[in-house]
């Protein structure tokens, strides 16, 4: 087996034994060691407790000796189990020889890595490999985290997977692959997948994740972000959950980018444009600084490379104290020496004070390579609830941008529109009032937007079923309301354009 780590972390299973990974996969599926199988075995409360790194309920639910109970203890809870108990349903000798298992005391065996069942978007049964104690939903952490540790699936991972546009592409690139979840998703719709990471241990674990999930192998390259990518190589899809944490120094490879402030995220976004094929998407999670005297929207807007449309969504903002505490807890510093914890907390605040940073924003950045003369850049704050997956919603956003760029106001009046699926109308006003104070259109899918509309806008949207042109609908509304149809046609296209841009109306045909 190959040792790609230093002495602070366990030696990993061999990544050049796909035959062993295939036999292990077969055994895991045969024992129902899947996301659905775990939920059925543990029950919803114990399953939810795992996501909070609380293992006692799961330990209580797996006190028997059935294969699935044994696997949960072995692979998720990192408990040694008797060799004889697993020999009946696992290829134990092969797993010991290739490093998936190790001997623990007398007649017991223990896992060398976390293996977490993960359900794919179309019902696939996948498995995400990570370092011991680092699978979200696995054991309760490993204390203070080691520099080269590779984490499993977390909220950021699933967020990026959910917002990624999933159309068939020739070539996809996963920058900072970690445990390989983005590469695994991309392998389902990309002919060729390239994955990079500065940490060779992460590349090794990505190979294990892909093999154990039955996915094609990826082209794995060591190096920081775009460094391993040849100058002439371009892609139809680029995804990255980078080490975006804004921190003093670069203690932890999996989260700290090692550049000043938000320079890593800025560099990543700016360099992506020249790596995209026409019409290709680049999608990132990112942090950005809120600096005193500066508009954060202007800051991130300046990152967008030439020749790219962009949609940037800020999902959350934390003040500098909250931000420092979050990541000090993440690394386990709060459980260590109080003096050292305080010193590190001070270092974070010193760094922010020096840069006049008052807060840190978190969100998504989507780029699309375009040939448009004037690219569109949308920057917005949206802390409200959404419905994942959002990949189709994001793709449709850029499709609507193209439509609006290609159609002037006269074209809009000739166009036919349909009300988007699951848009409802709400009337807001005092009880008993003859007329509402205002009318709200609300989406119940995707971004779940809401927008106020006037009487004309509400009437127009309610009639849109693709049958009549926008102009004919407005003429009918003008007649009903006793308005001048010419004036109504003149002032309404701006409202139509906004409703299309935000996804309340869709071009029909």
XYZ file of C-alpha atoms in Angstrom:
509
model
C 0.000 0.000 0.000
C 1.111 3.573 -0.664
C 1.888 5.929 2.200
C 1.024 9.446 1.006
C 1.014 11.067 4.407
C 3.274 12.010 7.270
C 3.346 10.246 10.599
C 0.491 12.320 12.003
C -2.162 10.418 10.044
C -2.899 6.793 9.295
C -1.561 5.090 6.194
C -4.290 4.876 3.569
C -5.638 1.831 1.722
C -3.986 1.050 -1.580
C -5.492 3.069 -4.418
C -4.201 0.715 -7.118
C -6.415 -2.229 -6.146
C -9.732 -1.610 -7.919
C -10.492 -5.312 -7.626
C -10.512 -5.078 -3.828
C -12.599 -1.897 -3.905
C -15.106 -3.638 -6.180
C -15.403 -6.635 -3.828
C -15.804 -4.310 -0.852
C -18.502 -2.364 -2.689
C -20.395 -5.568 -3.466
C -20.218 -6.617 0.167
C -21.415 -3.230 1.435
C -24.367 -3.204 -0.928
C -25.198 -6.798 -0.027
C -25.447 -5.781 3.629
C -27.587 -2.706 2.790
C -24.820 -0.361 4.000
C -26.439 2.486 2.064
C -27.995 5.830 2.976
C -31.464 4.259 2.915
C -30.267 1.216 4.816
C -28.756 3.349 7.581
C -31.914 5.385 7.971
C -34.003 2.231 8.269
C -31.621 0.634 10.789
C -30.935 3.645 12.986
C -34.228 5.484 12.729
C -34.557 9.191 12.062
C -33.521 10.459 15.546
C -30.261 8.467 15.709
C -29.520 9.229 12.062
C -29.991 12.950 12.705
C -27.787 12.723 15.810
C -24.931 11.425 13.656
C -25.063 14.631 11.620
C -24.429 16.474 14.891
C -21.443 14.182 15.601
C -23.354 12.489 18.411
C -22.707 8.758 18.234
C -24.354 7.340 21.360
C -27.790 6.798 19.747
C -26.167 4.985 16.804
C -24.056 2.852 19.143
C -27.210 1.853 21.010
C -28.971 1.007 17.748
C -26.131 -1.288 16.608
C -25.659 -3.540 19.615
C -26.546 -6.662 17.633
C -24.279 -8.710 15.404
C -26.114 -8.416 12.077
C -23.879 -7.479 9.116
C -25.305 -3.945 8.769
C -24.963 -3.218 12.499
C -21.387 -4.474 12.406
C -20.511 -2.328 9.386
C -21.925 0.807 10.991
C -19.754 0.239 14.041
C -16.693 -0.590 11.959
C -16.837 2.038 9.194
C -18.885 4.910 10.604
C -18.318 4.721 14.344
C -14.701 3.470 14.195
C -15.223 0.686 16.671
C -13.043 -2.439 16.491
C -15.109 -5.541 15.713
C -14.266 -9.268 15.955
C -12.510 -10.678 12.908
C -14.798 -13.700 12.926
C -17.921 -11.507 12.795
C -16.968 -9.737 9.564
C -15.270 -12.679 7.860
C -18.657 -14.067 6.820
C -19.596 -11.087 4.611
C -16.388 -9.078 3.947
C -13.247 -10.103 2.019
C -11.280 -9.570 5.232
C -7.922 -10.943 4.115
C -7.912 -8.748 0.991
C -8.967 -5.719 3.035
C -6.196 -6.302 5.557
C -3.594 -6.821 2.860
C -4.637 -3.707 0.892
C -5.001 -1.521 3.983
C -8.742 -0.921 4.263
C -8.631 -2.733 7.610
C -5.962 -3.169 10.241
C -5.620 -5.579 13.152
C -6.676 -4.153 16.508
C -5.573 -6.166 19.501
C -6.231 -9.889 19.702
C -8.846 -11.064 17.232
C -10.377 -7.723 16.234
C -10.085 -5.545 13.151
C -10.546 -1.792 12.715
C -11.101 0.505 9.749
C -8.270 2.756 8.544
C -10.622 5.281 6.896
C -14.148 6.579 7.303
C -16.594 5.217 4.748
C -19.912 7.038 4.566
C -22.858 5.904 2.388
C -24.025 8.733 0.170
C -27.085 8.741 -2.075
C -26.567 10.089 -5.588
C -29.110 12.388 -7.282
C -30.663 9.570 -9.279
C -30.707 7.012 -6.488
C -27.110 5.842 -6.892
C -25.467 4.177 -3.914
C -22.103 5.889 -3.454
C -19.491 5.847 -0.704
C -17.395 8.833 0.389
C -14.014 7.995 1.916
C -12.303 10.356 4.374
C -9.855 10.319 7.246
C -10.887 8.622 10.462
C -13.323 10.727 12.472
C -13.766 13.217 9.640
C -16.955 12.029 7.973
C -19.888 14.239 8.785
C -22.359 11.753 10.164
C -19.509 9.547 11.361
C -17.564 9.588 14.608
C -17.464 12.673 16.736
C -14.322 14.347 15.485
C -10.651 13.710 16.093
C -9.799 16.551 18.440
C -7.515 19.192 17.002
C -7.265 18.580 13.291
C -4.033 17.707 11.566
C -2.674 19.826 8.738
C -3.128 17.214 6.001
C -6.456 15.765 7.113
C -9.096 15.055 4.456
C -12.685 15.683 5.488
C -15.792 13.885 4.316
C -19.083 15.303 3.117
C -20.236 18.496 4.833
C -22.794 21.192 4.216
C -20.511 23.098 1.851
C -19.898 19.957 -0.237
C -23.587 19.206 -0.667
C -24.394 22.869 -1.346
C -21.938 23.000 -4.242
C -23.122 19.646 -5.581
C -26.704 20.923 -5.471
C -26.101 24.214 -7.291
C -23.927 22.718 -10.045
C -25.391 22.723 -13.553
C -25.773 19.070 -14.586
C -25.761 18.958 -18.380
C -23.712 16.433 -20.399
C -20.239 17.842 -21.041
C -17.004 16.651 -22.580
C -14.612 17.857 -19.875
C -15.046 18.821 -16.214
C -12.490 20.111 -13.706
C -12.742 19.783 -9.918
C -10.301 22.146 -8.194
C -9.382 21.212 -4.630
C -11.165 17.877 -4.826
C -10.769 16.842 -1.163
C -12.578 13.542 -0.663
C -13.759 13.560 -4.276
C -17.483 14.220 -3.979
C -17.578 16.850 -6.746
C -15.518 14.641 -9.064
C -17.910 11.773 -8.302
C -20.929 13.873 -9.288
C -19.180 15.180 -12.395
C -18.297 11.654 -13.524
C -21.991 10.994 -14.094
C -22.328 13.602 -16.863
C -18.781 14.415 -18.036
C -16.817 12.284 -20.477
C -13.544 13.295 -18.844
C -13.000 14.481 -15.261
C -9.819 16.118 -13.989
C -9.367 16.669 -10.248
C -6.616 18.674 -8.576
C -5.525 19.153 -4.993
C -2.494 20.565 -3.218
C -2.709 17.684 -0.735
C -1.570 14.346 -2.241
C -3.526 12.571 0.489
C -6.733 14.101 -0.891
C -5.991 12.787 -4.384
C -5.409 9.325 -2.933
C -8.716 9.458 -1.061
C -10.526 10.733 -4.165
C -9.294 7.665 -6.048
C -10.701 5.482 -3.249
C -14.041 7.309 -3.285
C -14.418 6.874 -7.042
C -13.407 3.220 -6.991
C -15.635 2.305 -4.052
C -18.576 4.123 -5.662
C -18.169 2.245 -8.941
C -17.366 5.453 -10.853
C -14.807 5.898 -13.636
C -11.336 6.956 -12.550
C -10.470 10.652 -12.821
C -7.289 12.330 -14.015
C -5.786 13.245 -10.622
C -3.165 16.014 -10.497
C -1.240 17.400 -7.539
C -0.923 21.152 -7.184
C -2.729 24.298 -6.087
C -5.907 25.166 -7.954
C -5.119 25.786 -11.667
C -1.375 25.131 -11.358
C -1.572 21.492 -12.554
C -3.724 22.463 -15.561
C -1.904 22.901 -18.851
C -2.173 26.276 -20.525
C -4.048 24.922 -23.534
C -6.585 22.880 -21.533
C -10.137 24.207 -21.333
C -13.299 22.804 -19.786
C -17.062 22.881 -20.094
C -17.525 22.762 -16.319
C -15.266 23.910 -13.486
C -16.303 23.389 -9.865
C -14.494 24.191 -6.660
C -15.135 24.158 -2.941
C -11.754 25.799 -2.311
C -9.937 26.392 0.983
C -11.716 29.726 1.234
C -11.408 30.417 4.953
C -9.964 33.883 5.588
C -7.445 33.187 8.344
C -4.053 34.292 9.669
C -1.612 31.802 8.189
C -2.337 28.466 6.524
C -2.431 25.915 9.320
C -4.968 23.526 7.807
C -4.673 22.592 4.135
C -8.311 21.588 3.748
C -9.658 25.065 4.637
C -6.892 27.740 4.719
C -5.839 29.005 1.307
C -2.585 30.600 2.416
C -3.178 33.899 0.601
C -4.020 37.268 2.154
C -7.657 37.892 2.980
C -9.957 36.755 0.179
C -7.220 36.776 -2.475
C -7.500 33.039 -3.070
C -11.172 33.257 -4.023
C -10.518 36.343 -6.128
C -7.661 34.649 -7.983
C -9.701 31.509 -8.540
C -12.613 33.415 -10.061
C -10.442 35.702 -12.180
C -8.420 32.814 -13.633
C -11.440 30.654 -14.448
C -12.568 32.663 -17.458
C -9.670 31.696 -19.700
C -10.136 28.030 -18.760
C -13.775 27.839 -19.884
C -15.093 26.798 -23.273
C -17.812 28.954 -24.827
C -21.041 28.380 -22.897
C -19.179 26.590 -20.111
C -19.901 27.104 -16.417
C -17.560 27.681 -13.483
C -19.155 27.354 -10.048
C -17.542 28.073 -6.700
C -18.241 28.490 -3.032
C -16.411 31.501 -1.631
C -15.851 33.903 1.245
C -15.328 37.621 0.716
C -14.394 40.436 3.024
C -16.739 43.242 4.028
C -14.312 46.144 4.326
C -15.112 49.452 6.003
C -15.926 52.117 3.416
C -16.335 49.611 0.573
C -19.446 48.079 -1.006
C -19.079 44.302 -0.837
C -21.022 43.955 -4.089
C -18.509 46.134 -5.909
C -15.721 44.027 -4.402
C -16.935 40.686 -5.738
C -18.186 42.206 -8.990
C -14.616 43.268 -9.702
C -13.542 39.624 -9.580
C -15.596 38.605 -12.635
C -13.327 37.921 -15.643
C -13.970 39.487 -19.019
C -16.154 37.483 -21.370
C -18.221 35.908 -18.582
C -21.735 36.378 -17.339
C -21.920 36.006 -13.570
C -24.488 35.357 -10.867
C -23.149 35.926 -7.356
C -25.333 35.163 -4.350
C -24.409 36.080 -0.784
C -26.097 33.591 1.551
C -24.728 34.679 4.928
C -22.655 37.369 6.638
C -20.828 36.950 9.945
C -19.105 39.586 12.007
C -15.405 39.002 12.579
C -15.921 37.587 16.081
C -18.471 35.007 14.922
C -16.259 34.092 11.992
C -13.141 33.533 14.089
C -15.062 31.484 16.646
C -16.617 29.300 13.938
C -13.287 28.257 12.476
C -11.501 27.945 15.828
C -14.213 25.463 16.812
C -13.880 23.745 13.452
C -10.202 23.053 14.108
C -10.844 21.935 17.700
C -8.858 24.806 19.243
C -11.621 25.486 21.761
C -10.906 22.088 23.320
C -7.193 22.786 23.801
C -5.072 25.089 25.934
C -7.143 28.209 26.811
C -4.089 30.450 26.562
C -3.276 29.176 23.083
C -6.940 29.507 22.063
C -6.981 33.146 23.163
C -3.751 33.860 21.318
C -5.151 32.404 18.106
C -8.427 34.305 18.536
C -6.403 37.517 18.974
C -4.406 36.736 15.839
C -7.601 36.459 13.776
C -8.924 39.765 15.098
C -5.541 41.474 14.579
C -5.593 40.337 10.953
C -9.113 41.631 10.383
C -8.409 44.933 12.139
C -5.335 45.529 10.003
C -7.424 45.065 6.856
C -10.412 47.082 8.168
C -12.596 44.000 7.780
C -15.920 44.263 9.605
C -17.478 41.010 8.442
C -17.166 38.065 6.081
C -19.706 37.021 3.468
C -20.300 33.476 2.266
C -22.006 32.478 -0.940
C -21.954 31.066 -4.437
C -20.332 32.361 -7.585
C -21.403 31.088 -10.998
C -19.657 32.168 -14.204
C -20.698 31.349 -17.748
C -18.445 32.014 -20.702
C -20.334 34.160 -23.194
C -19.765 35.818 -26.519
C -22.125 38.659 -25.635
C -20.823 42.155 -26.251
C -21.937 43.232 -22.768
C -21.870 40.379 -20.233
C -24.407 40.384 -17.420
C -23.234 40.446 -13.795
C -25.859 39.947 -11.084
C -24.780 40.327 -7.442
C -27.417 39.888 -4.770
C -27.980 38.972 -1.152
C -30.345 36.040 -0.617
C -30.333 34.674 2.958
C -33.802 33.138 2.572
C -34.729 29.476 2.209
C -34.217 27.760 -1.134
C -35.005 24.367 -2.627
C -32.030 22.246 -3.633
C -30.948 21.023 -6.109
C -30.631 24.358 -7.885
C -28.605 23.333 -10.919
C -31.564 23.574 -13.314
C -32.618 26.898 -11.760
C -29.139 28.339 -12.304
C -28.950 27.095 -15.892
C -32.414 28.577 -16.575
C -31.273 31.931 -15.132
C -28.568 32.215 -17.780
C -30.924 30.980 -20.526
C -33.311 33.801 -19.611
C -30.443 36.304 -19.724
C -29.783 35.246 -23.315
C -33.456 35.631 -24.169
C -33.677 39.120 -22.688
C -30.467 40.231 -24.408
C -31.833 39.086 -27.750
C -35.286 40.687 -27.391
C -35.993 44.399 -27.150
C -39.230 45.807 -25.739
C -41.061 45.458 -29.054
C -40.036 41.797 -29.206
C -41.303 41.236 -25.667
C -44.726 42.577 -26.615
C -44.835 40.132 -29.526
C -43.636 37.266 -27.328
C -45.673 34.590 -25.588
C -45.075 33.721 -21.934
C -46.125 31.140 -19.385
C -46.332 31.504 -15.630
C -43.578 29.379 -14.085
C -44.552 26.200 -12.260
C -45.649 26.617 -8.641
C -45.899 30.393 -8.668
C -48.784 31.560 -6.493
C -50.390 34.957 -5.960
C -50.853 36.426 -2.505
C -52.945 39.494 -1.728
C -51.804 41.536 1.245
C -54.042 44.045 2.986
C -56.225 44.772 5.965
C -59.087 42.320 6.667
C -62.297 43.460 5.040
C -60.616 45.966 2.740
C -62.128 46.146 -0.738
C -58.752 46.148 -2.468
C -55.423 44.666 -1.344
C -52.577 46.975 -0.373
C -50.349 45.041 -2.721
C -50.124 41.766 -4.617
C -47.177 39.378 -4.250
C -46.086 36.664 -6.654
C -44.246 33.902 -4.828
C -42.220 30.947 -6.108
C -42.494 27.673 -4.229
C -39.495 26.081 -5.930
C -35.895 26.973 -6.709
C -34.878 30.313 -5.213
C -38.385 30.790 -3.735
C -38.442 34.441 -4.660
C -41.284 36.824 -3.950
C -41.969 40.085 -5.759
C -44.567 42.809 -5.452
C -46.582 43.552 -8.583
C -49.211 46.133 -9.390
C -52.707 45.319 -10.637
C -51.526 45.179 -14.235
C -48.607 42.891 -13.393
C -50.820 40.535 -11.378
C -53.437 40.412 -14.114
C -50.824 39.930 -16.808
C -49.059 37.068 -14.991
C -52.360 35.347 -14.218
C -53.352 35.220 -17.895
C -49.970 34.048 -19.238
C -50.425 30.484 -20.464
C -48.530 30.795 -23.743
C -51.650 31.319 -25.855
C -51.776 35.080 -26.351
C -48.944 37.487 -27.040
C -47.958 39.899 -24.306
C -49.245 42.831 -26.339
C -52.695 41.328 -26.830
C -52.947 40.562 -23.101
C -52.073 44.178 -22.275
C -54.643 45.479 -24.765
C -57.316 43.396 -23.046
C -56.210 44.645 -19.605
C -56.278 48.249 -20.855
C -59.830 47.815 -22.073
C -60.939 46.314 -18.745
C -59.254 49.070 -16.718
C -60.183 51.926 -19.032
C -56.530 52.780 -19.690
C -54.847 53.954 -22.868
C -53.479 50.732 -24.483
C -50.564 52.630 -26.051
C -49.424 53.999 -22.703
C -49.840 50.585 -21.075
C -47.784 48.918 -23.796
C -45.128 51.588 -23.293
C -44.695 51.219 -19.516
C -45.175 47.487 -18.997
C -42.186 45.851 -20.798
C -39.850 46.806 -17.927
C -42.066 44.848 -15.524
C -42.270 41.906 -17.943
C -38.500 41.945 -18.275
C -38.075 41.812 -14.484
C -40.576 38.950 -14.108
C -38.742 36.983 -16.793
C -35.324 37.740 -15.316
C -36.391 36.518 -11.875
C -38.045 33.393 -13.217
C -41.715 34.184 -12.592
C -42.454 34.131 -16.321
C -40.907 31.844 -18.914
C -40.814 32.370 -22.697
C -43.260 29.955 -24.324
C -41.844 28.141 -27.301
